Coordinates of C-alpha atoms in Angstrom, one line a residue:
X125 CA -0.2 0.1 0.0
X126 CA 2.0 3.8 -1.4
X127 CA 1.9 6.0 1.5
X128 CA -0.1 8.7 2.0
X129 CA 3.7 11.0 0.3
X130 CA 4.2 8.5 -2.1
X131 CA 0.3 9.1 -3.9
X132 CA 1.0 12.7 -3.5
X133 CA 4.0 12.7 -5.7
X134 CA 2.3 10.9 -8.7
X135 CA -0.7 12.9 -8.3
X136 CA 1.9 15.8 -9.2
X137 CA 4.0 14.2 -11.5
X138 CA 0.7 13.6 -13.5
X139 CA -0.2 16.7 -13.2
X140 CA 3.4 18.5 -14.4
X141 CA 2.9 15.7 -17.2
X142 CA -0.2 16.9 -18.7
X143 CA 0.7 20.2 -17.9
X144 CA 3.6 19.9 -20.6
X145 CA 1.0 17.8 -22.6
X146 CA -1.0 21.1 -22.2
X147 CA 1.8 23.6 -23.5
X148 CA 3.0 21.3 -26.0
X149 CA -0.2 21.7 -27.3
X150 CA -0.9 25.1 -27.3
X151 CA 2.7 26.5 -29.3
X152 CA 1.2 23.6 -32.0
X153 CA -1.8 25.3 -31.6
X154 CA 0.0 28.6 -32.1
X155 CA 2.4 27.4 -34.8
X156 CA 0.1 25.8 -36.5
X157 CA -2.3 29.3 -36.8
X158 CA 1.0 31.1 -37.5
X159 CA 0.7 29.4 -40.3
X160 CA -2.8 29.7 -41.2
X161 CA -2.4 33.2 -41.0
X162 CA 0.5 33.7 -42.9
X163 CA -1.2 31.3 -45.6
X164 CA -4.2 34.1 -45.6
X165 CA -1.8 36.5 -45.8
X166 CA -0.2 34.9 -49.0
X167 CA -3.4 34.4 -50.9
X168 CA -4.2 37.6 -50.2
X169 CA -1.0 39.4 -50.9
X170 CA -0.8 36.7 -54.3
X171 CA -4.6 37.3 -55.4
X172 CA -4.3 41.6 -55.3
X173 CA -0.6 41.0 -57.6
X174 CA -2.6 39.3 -59.7
X175 CA -6.5 41.6 -59.0
X176 CA -3.7 45.0 -60.5
X177 CA -1.5 42.7 -63.2
X178 CA -5.1 41.9 -65.1
X179 CA -7.0 45.4 -63.4
X180 CA -7.4 45.9 -67.3
X181 CA -9.3 43.8 -68.7
X182 CA -13.0 43.4 -67.5
X183 CA -13.9 39.8 -65.6
X184 CA -17.5 38.7 -65.0
X185 CA -18.5 38.5 -61.4
X186 CA -17.1 35.9 -59.6
X187 CA -16.4 34.1 -55.8
X188 CA -13.8 34.7 -54.0
X189 CA -12.3 31.8 -52.8
X190 CA -14.0 28.9 -56.3
X191 CA -14.1 32.3 -59.5
X192 CA -15.5 30.9 -61.9
X193 CA -15.0 27.2 -61.8
X194 CA -17.9 26.2 -60.6
X195 CA -20.4 28.5 -63.2
X196 CA -17.1 26.7 -66.3
X197 CA -17.9 22.9 -64.7
X198 CA -21.6 23.4 -65.3
X199 CA -21.6 24.9 -68.4
X200 CA -23.9 23.2 -71.0
X201 CA -23.0 23.6 -74.7
X202 CA -20.3 26.2 -73.8
X203 CA -23.2 28.7 -74.3
X204 CA -21.1 30.4 -70.7
X205 CA -18.3 31.1 -73.3
X206 CA -20.7 32.7 -76.0
X207 CA -22.7 34.5 -73.3
X208 CA -19.5 36.2 -72.0
X209 CA -18.4 36.6 -75.8
X210 CA -20.6 39.0 -76.5
X211 CA -19.5 41.2 -73.7
X212 CA -16.2 41.6 -73.6
X213 CA -15.2 42.0 -77.3
X214 CA -10.9 41.3 -77.1
X215 CA -10.7 39.6 -73.5
X216 CA -11.4 39.2 -70.1
X217 CA -10.3 37.2 -67.0
X218 CA -11.7 34.4 -65.8
X219 CA -10.8 33.1 -62.5
X220 CA -10.6 29.3 -61.5
X221 CA -9.3 28.4 -57.8
X222 CA -7.3 31.2 -55.1
X223 CA -5.1 32.2 -56.4
X224 CA -5.6 31.1 -60.1
X225 CA -5.8 34.0 -63.2
X226 CA -5.9 33.4 -66.8
X227 CA -6.8 36.2 -69.5
X228 CA -8.9 34.6 -72.0
X229 CA -8.2 36.2 -75.1
X230 CA -10.2 35.9 -78.4
X231 CA -9.7 38.5 -81.4
X232 CA -7.3 38.7 -83.8
X233 CA -4.7 40.9 -83.0
X234 CA -4.0 39.8 -79.7
X235 CA -3.6 36.2 -80.6
X236 CA -1.5 37.7 -83.1
X237 CA 0.6 39.0 -80.7
X238 CA 0.5 36.1 -78.7
X239 CA 0.9 33.4 -81.3
X240 CA 4.8 36.1 -83.0
X241 CA 6.2 35.4 -79.5
X242 CA 8.3 32.2 -78.0
X243 CA 6.7 32.1 -74.7
X244 CA 6.3 28.9 -72.9
X245 CA 2.6 26.2 -72.9
X246 CA 1.1 26.6 -69.8
X247 CA 3.5 24.0 -67.5
X248 CA 1.1 22.6 -65.2
X249 CA -0.9 21.1 -67.6
X250 CA 2.2 20.3 -69.9
X251 CA 2.9 18.1 -66.5
X252 CA -0.7 16.5 -66.8
X253 CA -0.4 15.2 -70.1
X254 CA 3.2 14.4 -69.8
X255 CA 2.6 11.0 -68.0
X256 CA 1.0 9.6 -71.1
X257 CA 1.9 11.4 -73.7
X258 CA 6.0 12.3 -72.6
X259 CA 7.7 14.9 -73.8
X260 CA 7.4 15.2 -77.8
X261 CA 6.5 18.0 -80.1
X262 CA 3.2 19.2 -78.1
X263 CA 4.5 19.8 -75.2
X264 CA 8.7 21.3 -76.0
X265 CA 9.8 24.3 -75.4
X266 CA 12.8 26.5 -76.6
X267 CA 15.3 25.1 -78.3
X268 CA 14.7 21.4 -77.8
X269 CA 11.5 22.2 -79.7
X270 CA 13.1 23.7 -82.6
X271 CA 15.5 21.1 -82.5
X272 CA 12.4 18.2 -82.4
X273 CA 10.5 20.7 -85.0
X274 CA 13.5 20.9 -87.8
X275 CA 14.3 17.3 -87.3
X276 CA 9.8 15.8 -88.6
X277 CA 9.1 18.9 -91.3
X278 CA 10.2 16.4 -93.9
X279 CA 7.9 14.4 -93.1
X280 CA 4.8 16.1 -93.9
X281 CA 6.6 17.4 -96.8
X282 CA 3.5 16.7 -99.7
X283 CA 6.1 14.8 -100.9
X284 CA 5.2 12.1 -98.1
X285 CA 1.9 12.6 -97.7
X286 CA 1.0 12.2 -101.6
X287 CA 1.3 8.0 -101.4
X288 CA -0.9 7.8 -97.7
X289 CA -4.5 9.2 -99.3
X290 CA -4.6 5.7 -101.1
X291 CA -4.5 4.6 -97.4
X292 CA -6.6 7.0 -95.7
X293 CA -9.9 5.7 -98.7
X294 CA -8.6 1.9 -97.4
X295 CA -9.7 2.3 -93.8
X296 CA -12.2 4.6 -94.3
X297 CA -13.8 2.4 -96.8
X298 CA -13.8 -0.6 -93.6
X299 CA -15.7 1.9 -90.9
X300 CA -18.2 2.5 -93.9
X301 CA -18.0 -1.1 -95.2
X302 CA -19.2 -1.5 -90.8
X303 CA -21.0 1.3 -91.0
X304 CA -23.7 -0.2 -94.3
X305 CA -23.4 -3.5 -92.0
X306 CA -24.7 -1.5 -89.2
X307 CA -27.9 0.4 -89.8
X308 CA -29.4 -3.0 -92.1
X309 CA -30.6 -3.4 -88.8
X310 CA -31.1 0.4 -87.1
X311 CA -30.3 3.8 -88.7
X312 CA -29.2 5.3 -86.0
X313 CA -25.4 5.5 -85.1
X314 CA -22.9 6.9 -82.7
X315 CA -20.1 7.6 -84.8
X316 CA -16.9 9.3 -82.8
X317 CA -16.2 6.2 -82.1
X318 CA -16.5 4.3 -85.0
X319 CA -14.2 7.7 -86.7
X320 CA -12.1 7.7 -83.8
X321 CA -10.8 3.9 -84.7
X322 CA -10.0 4.2 -88.7
X323 CA -8.4 7.9 -87.7
X324 CA -6.4 5.9 -85.1
X325 CA -5.8 3.1 -88.2
X326 CA -4.7 5.6 -90.6
X327 CA -2.1 7.1 -88.4
X328 CA -0.7 3.6 -88.1
X329 CA -0.8 2.7 -92.2
X330 CA 1.0 5.9 -93.5
X331 CA 2.8 7.9 -89.9
X332 CA 4.4 4.5 -88.1
X333 CA 5.5 2.0 -91.0
X334 CA 2.3 -0.4 -89.4
X335 CA 0.7 -2.3 -90.7
X336 CA -1.8 -3.4 -88.3
X337 CA -5.3 -2.8 -88.4
X338 CA -6.4 -1.5 -85.3
X339 CA -9.8 -0.9 -87.1
X340 CA -10.3 -4.6 -87.7
X341 CA -9.1 -6.0 -84.3
X342 CA -11.3 -3.6 -82.2
X343 CA -14.4 -5.0 -81.4
X344 CA -17.3 -3.4 -82.0
X345 CA -18.4 -1.0 -79.9
X346 CA -15.1 0.0 -77.7
X347 CA -14.8 3.7 -77.6
X348 CA -12.0 6.1 -77.3
X349 CA -10.1 5.1 -74.6
X350 CA -9.6 1.1 -75.5
X351 CA -8.2 2.8 -78.5
X352 CA -5.7 4.9 -77.7
X353 CA -4.4 2.6 -74.8
X354 CA -3.8 -0.2 -77.8
X355 CA -2.0 2.4 -79.9
X356 CA 0.2 2.6 -76.3
X357 CA 1.0 -1.2 -76.3
X358 CA 1.6 -0.8 -80.1
X359 CA 4.3 1.6 -79.7
X360 CA 7.3 0.0 -78.5
X361 CA 6.6 -3.2 -81.3
X362 CA 6.2 -0.7 -83.7
X363 CA 9.6 0.6 -83.2
X364 CA 11.5 -2.0 -82.2
X365 CA 10.1 -3.9 -85.2
X366 CA 12.1 -1.2 -87.8
X367 CA 14.9 -0.8 -86.2
X368 CA 15.3 -4.8 -86.3
X369 CA 13.9 -4.1 -89.5
X370 CA 16.3 -1.7 -90.4
X371 CA 19.2 -4.0 -88.8
X372 CA 19.0 -6.4 -91.7
X373 CA 21.9 -6.1 -94.9
X374 CA 21.4 -4.0 -97.3
X375 CA 18.0 -2.3 -96.1
X376 CA 19.5 0.5 -93.9
X377 CA 21.2 1.9 -97.0
X378 CA 17.6 1.1 -99.4
X379 CA 15.4 3.4 -97.2
X380 CA 18.2 6.1 -97.5
X381 CA 17.8 6.0 -101.1
X382 CA 14.5 6.8 -100.9
X383 CA 14.0 10.7 -101.7
X384 CA 11.8 10.9 -98.9
X385 CA 11.7 9.0 -95.7
X386 CA 8.2 8.6 -93.5
X387 CA 8.1 9.9 -90.0
X388 CA 9.6 6.5 -87.9
X389 CA 12.3 6.8 -90.1
X390 CA 13.4 10.4 -89.9
X391 CA 13.6 9.3 -86.0
X392 CA 15.7 5.9 -86.0
X393 CA 17.9 7.9 -88.9
X394 CA 18.4 10.9 -86.8
X395 CA 18.9 8.5 -83.9
X396 CA 21.5 6.3 -85.9
X397 CA 23.8 8.9 -86.8
X398 CA 23.7 10.6 -83.6
X399 CA 23.6 8.0 -80.7
X400 CA 22.8 11.7 -78.1
X401 CA 20.2 13.4 -80.2
X402 CA 17.4 11.3 -79.4
X403 CA 16.6 9.0 -76.2
X404 CA 14.7 5.4 -76.3
X405 CA 12.1 8.6 -73.8
X406 CA 12.4 11.2 -75.9
X407 CA 11.3 8.4 -79.5
X408 CA 8.6 7.2 -77.1
X409 CA 7.2 10.4 -76.0
X410 CA 7.5 11.6 -81.0
X411 CA 5.2 8.0 -81.4
X412 CA 2.9 9.0 -78.8
X413 CA 2.9 12.3 -80.1
X414 CA 1.6 11.9 -83.4
X415 CA -0.3 9.2 -82.6
X416 CA -2.6 11.0 -80.4
X417 CA -2.6 14.3 -82.2
X418 CA -3.3 12.5 -85.5
X419 CA -6.2 10.3 -84.6
X420 CA -7.7 12.3 -82.1
X421 CA -7.5 15.7 -82.5
X422 CA -7.6 14.6 -86.8
X423 CA -11.2 12.3 -85.9
X424 CA -13.2 15.1 -83.6
X425 CA -12.9 17.7 -86.6
X426 CA -14.3 14.3 -89.3
X427 CA -16.9 13.7 -86.8
X428 CA -18.2 17.2 -86.0
X429 CA -17.9 17.9 -89.6
X430 CA -20.5 15.2 -90.9
X431 CA -22.6 16.1 -88.2
X432 CA -22.2 19.8 -89.2
X433 CA -23.6 19.1 -93.4
X434 CA -26.0 16.3 -91.2
X435 CA -27.9 19.0 -89.5
X436 CA -27.3 21.0 -93.4
X437 CA -28.9 19.2 -95.5
X438 CA -29.3 21.7 -98.6
X439 CA -24.7 22.5 -98.6
X440 CA -24.8 18.6 -98.5
X441 CA -26.5 17.1 -101.2
X442 CA -24.6 20.1 -102.8
X443 CA -21.2 18.6 -102.0
X444 CA -22.8 15.8 -103.2
X445 CA -22.6 16.7 -106.7
X446 CA -19.7 18.0 -106.8
X447 CA -17.7 15.0 -104.9
X448 CA -20.2 13.3 -108.0
X449 CA -19.4 15.0 -110.8
X450 CA -15.5 14.8 -110.2
X451 CA -15.1 11.4 -109.0
X452 CA -17.7 10.0 -111.0
X453 CA -18.9 6.5 -109.8
X454 CA -16.2 7.1 -107.1
X455 CA -14.1 4.3 -107.8
X456 CA -10.8 5.6 -106.7
X457 CA -9.6 9.1 -105.3
X458 CA -6.3 9.9 -105.4
X459 CA -4.1 13.0 -104.4
X460 CA -5.6 15.4 -107.3
X461 CA -8.8 15.3 -106.4
X462 CA -8.8 16.9 -103.2
X463 CA -7.4 20.4 -104.3
X464 CA -10.7 20.0 -107.3
X465 CA -13.3 20.5 -103.9
X466 CA -14.3 23.9 -103.6
X467 CA -17.3 24.3 -102.3
X468 CA -16.8 20.5 -100.0
X469 CA -14.0 22.4 -98.6
X470 CA -15.8 25.2 -97.6
X471 CA -18.0 22.9 -95.9
X472 CA -15.6 21.1 -94.4
X473 CA -13.6 25.3 -93.2
X474 CA -16.7 26.7 -91.7
X475 CA -17.3 23.0 -89.9
X476 CA -13.9 23.3 -88.5
X477 CA -14.9 27.3 -87.6
X478 CA -17.6 26.0 -85.2
X479 CA -16.5 23.3 -83.9
X480 CA -12.2 23.6 -83.7
X481 CA -11.1 20.3 -82.9
X482 CA -8.7 22.4 -80.3
X483 CA -11.0 25.0 -78.8
X484 CA -8.1 26.3 -77.7
X485 CA -3.9 26.5 -75.6
X486 CA -2.5 28.5 -73.1
X487 CA 0.6 29.7 -73.1
X488 CA 2.7 32.0 -69.7
X489 CA 4.2 34.6 -70.3
X490 CA 7.6 34.8 -70.2
X491 CA 8.0 38.6 -70.4
X492 CA 4.8 41.3 -70.6
X493 CA 2.9 42.1 -73.1
X494 CA 0.9 44.8 -75.0
X495 CA -1.6 44.3 -77.2
X496 CA -2.4 46.6 -80.2
X497 CA -5.0 48.6 -78.1
X498 CA -2.4 49.5 -75.2
X499 CA -3.5 47.6 -72.7
X500 CA -0.6 45.2 -71.1
X501 CA 0.4 42.1 -69.1
X502 CA 3.2 41.4 -66.8
X503 CA 5.5 38.6 -66.9
X504 CA 4.5 34.7 -65.6
X505 CA 0.5 35.3 -66.0
X506 CA -1.0 32.8 -68.5
X507 CA -3.3 33.7 -71.6
X508 CA -5.2 31.3 -72.6
X509 CA -6.6 31.3 -77.2
X510 CA -9.4 30.2 -77.0
X511 CA -9.8 29.5 -80.8
X512 CA -13.8 28.1 -80.5
X513 CA -14.3 32.5 -78.6
X514 CA -12.4 33.7 -81.5
X515 CA -14.0 31.4 -84.1
X516 CA -17.8 32.7 -82.7
X517 CA -17.3 36.2 -81.9
X518 CA -19.7 38.7 -84.3
X519 CA -16.9 41.6 -84.3
X520 CA -15.3 38.3 -86.1
X521 CA -17.6 36.8 -88.0
X522 CA -21.0 38.3 -88.0
X523 CA -24.1 36.4 -87.2
X524 CA -21.5 33.6 -86.3
X525 CA -23.4 30.8 -85.3
X526 CA -24.9 30.3 -89.0
X527 CA -23.3 27.5 -91.1
X528 CA -22.5 29.9 -93.7
X529 CA -19.2 28.3 -96.3
X530 CA -19.2 31.4 -98.2
X531 CA -17.3 33.0 -95.7
X532 CA -14.2 31.0 -97.2
X533 CA -15.2 31.4 -100.3
X534 CA -12.2 32.3 -103.0
X535 CA -11.3 35.6 -103.1
X536 CA -13.4 36.5 -99.6
X537 CA -11.1 38.0 -97.1
X538 CA -10.5 37.7 -93.3
X539 CA -8.0 38.5 -90.4
X540 CA -4.6 35.8 -91.2
X541 CA -5.7 34.9 -88.0
X542 CA -9.5 35.2 -87.5
X543 CA -9.8 31.1 -88.5
X544 CA -7.1 28.9 -86.6
X545 CA -8.1 24.9 -86.3
X546 CA -4.6 24.5 -86.9
X547 CA -3.4 27.2 -84.7
X548 CA -0.8 29.4 -86.5
X549 CA 2.9 31.4 -86.3
X550 CA 6.0 29.5 -85.3
X551 CA 4.4 26.4 -83.2
X552 CA 1.4 25.5 -85.9
X553 CA 0.3 22.4 -85.8
X554 CA 2.4 20.5 -88.3
X555 CA 0.6 17.7 -89.1
X556 CA -2.5 20.1 -90.7
X557 CA -2.1 19.1 -94.0
X558 CA -2.3 15.2 -92.7
X559 CA -5.1 16.3 -91.3
X560 CA -6.7 18.0 -94.2
X561 CA -6.7 15.7 -96.3
X562 CA -7.4 12.8 -94.4
X563 CA -11.3 14.3 -93.4
X564 CA -11.5 15.7 -97.0
X565 CA -11.0 11.4 -98.3
X566 CA -13.8 11.0 -95.4
X567 CA -16.5 13.9 -96.3
X568 CA -16.0 12.3 -99.8
X569 CA -16.3 9.0 -99.5
X570 CA -19.1 9.5 -96.6
X571 CA -21.4 11.1 -99.3
X572 CA -21.1 9.0 -102.1
X573 CA -22.9 6.5 -100.2
X574 CA -25.1 7.9 -97.3
X575 CA -27.5 10.7 -96.8
X576 CA -26.7 12.1 -93.5
X577 CA -29.5 13.4 -90.8
X578 CA -29.1 14.9 -87.5
X579 CA -31.0 12.0 -84.9
X580 CA -33.6 14.2 -83.3
X581 CA -33.4 12.3 -79.9
X582 CA -30.3 12.3 -78.6
X583 CA -28.2 15.8 -80.1
X584 CA -24.6 16.6 -79.6
X585 CA -23.3 19.0 -76.4
X586 CA -20.4 20.1 -77.2
X587 CA -17.6 19.8 -74.1
X588 CA -13.6 20.8 -74.1
X589 CA -11.8 18.8 -72.8
X590 CA -8.4 18.6 -75.0
X591 CA -10.0 18.2 -77.9
X592 CA -14.0 19.2 -78.7
X593 CA -15.9 16.4 -78.3
X594 CA -19.8 15.5 -76.6
X595 CA -20.3 14.5 -74.4
X596 CA -23.6 11.9 -75.1
X597 CA -22.0 11.2 -78.5
X598 CA -23.1 12.4 -81.5
X599 CA -25.6 10.1 -83.3
X600 CA -26.3 11.1 -86.7
X601 CA -29.4 8.5 -88.6
X602 CA -27.6 6.8 -91.8
X603 CA -29.4 6.2 -95.1
X604 CA -27.7 4.2 -98.1
X605 CA -28.1 6.2 -101.1
X606 CA -28.0 3.6 -104.8
X607 CA -25.4 4.6 -107.0
X608 CA -26.0 6.9 -109.9
X609 CA -25.2 3.8 -111.7
X610 CA -27.6 1.4 -110.9
X611 CA -30.1 3.7 -110.9
X612 CA -29.9 3.6 -114.4
X613 CA -29.5 -0.2 -115.1
X614 CA -33.0 0.0 -113.9
X615 CA -34.2 2.3 -116.8

């Protein structure tokens, strides 16, 4: 049994312990409070700095913490963007969260100034995309970008591209055959998934010296995500097979004597001649980048073009008549045909104006900038070049929501930076000609075989991810056309 004295000491020890714990908790609480106050002060000062930086640019009303992020997230059919474009004709500042502020610009002169500079892409979005693309041409900046761009330019020379028209048509015919089979059961079809697979098939066969037909190997109904995964799984195999092929006796010299090399051979030769110029990581990044850029954006463009033509049957029919007069029975399409379809080209461009595959790009200012009207921004501000807003700006394009192909009629004039489906300047899309040719081939062969109508029960809802897509897909009603010579035989 403890004595009263021992018990007293135990109680005192307990109080001392509790007192020390209480003291530690008080100090910890004080430390956390100081950190919190410092964070609040940092937040306030940073926000004040940004407010001062964009003070000359109006901003829609926003919440003090989450800015416009909730409104942007809820924006259906990009209606909020169109509303802000009308209210702020050149540019507006928009707040995302706390101290994240962007200047969104949709005036040709503003965009021209930014694209004429060498500002890098936004680091945050680049890091996100690099997780699955790597740092290829799309995400590189500075001297590294310039060296890679110079190295890759020959892969997109017109003498190379003309050889791709036949395989573009082959991939397209495989898809159209499948469509004909499907509409025998139901005329309603969601087209984006099919077009994405077809476009991936095209890029694999043409750019990467690959003969696997992705569309045929992939089970029907797989969406774009699965197609991309399949493509990435093939990347290493494609590179490995081609490198092994080039090591065979006589093969290397035979390829070297070709007047123009394709994309993958250019990459491999650059590596073989200078082992330090492209690491394995760089090589894969470029391949993955062009599989993404070569099929996803093109698939978006083709899908929206067909939707636009389905929505405007009079223009669809006029395109069809032009194509029939050029190709007759439509048995084949060649390189020479692609520049002989002025009205169809006008309709394609007008659809790309209404539905640009890449709705916008970002730049992080590396130095201060002054716009033509005298307003300026300091270094470090993120500028969003909003191509969707530019293409729907009523001060740039009168009645912007009206589908009017004659905006692009031969001899028509518009600002050099008013129509930017492939961006502009030194960092314009290196594959823009490839994309345009594939879009033309797709439209030609589709209109020769099908009449397109909008599905009134499922209108698309344009949404912005990396490319312009629709949350609920792009649904059309297809009717198989009787070929002209079949009609003659009946007569």
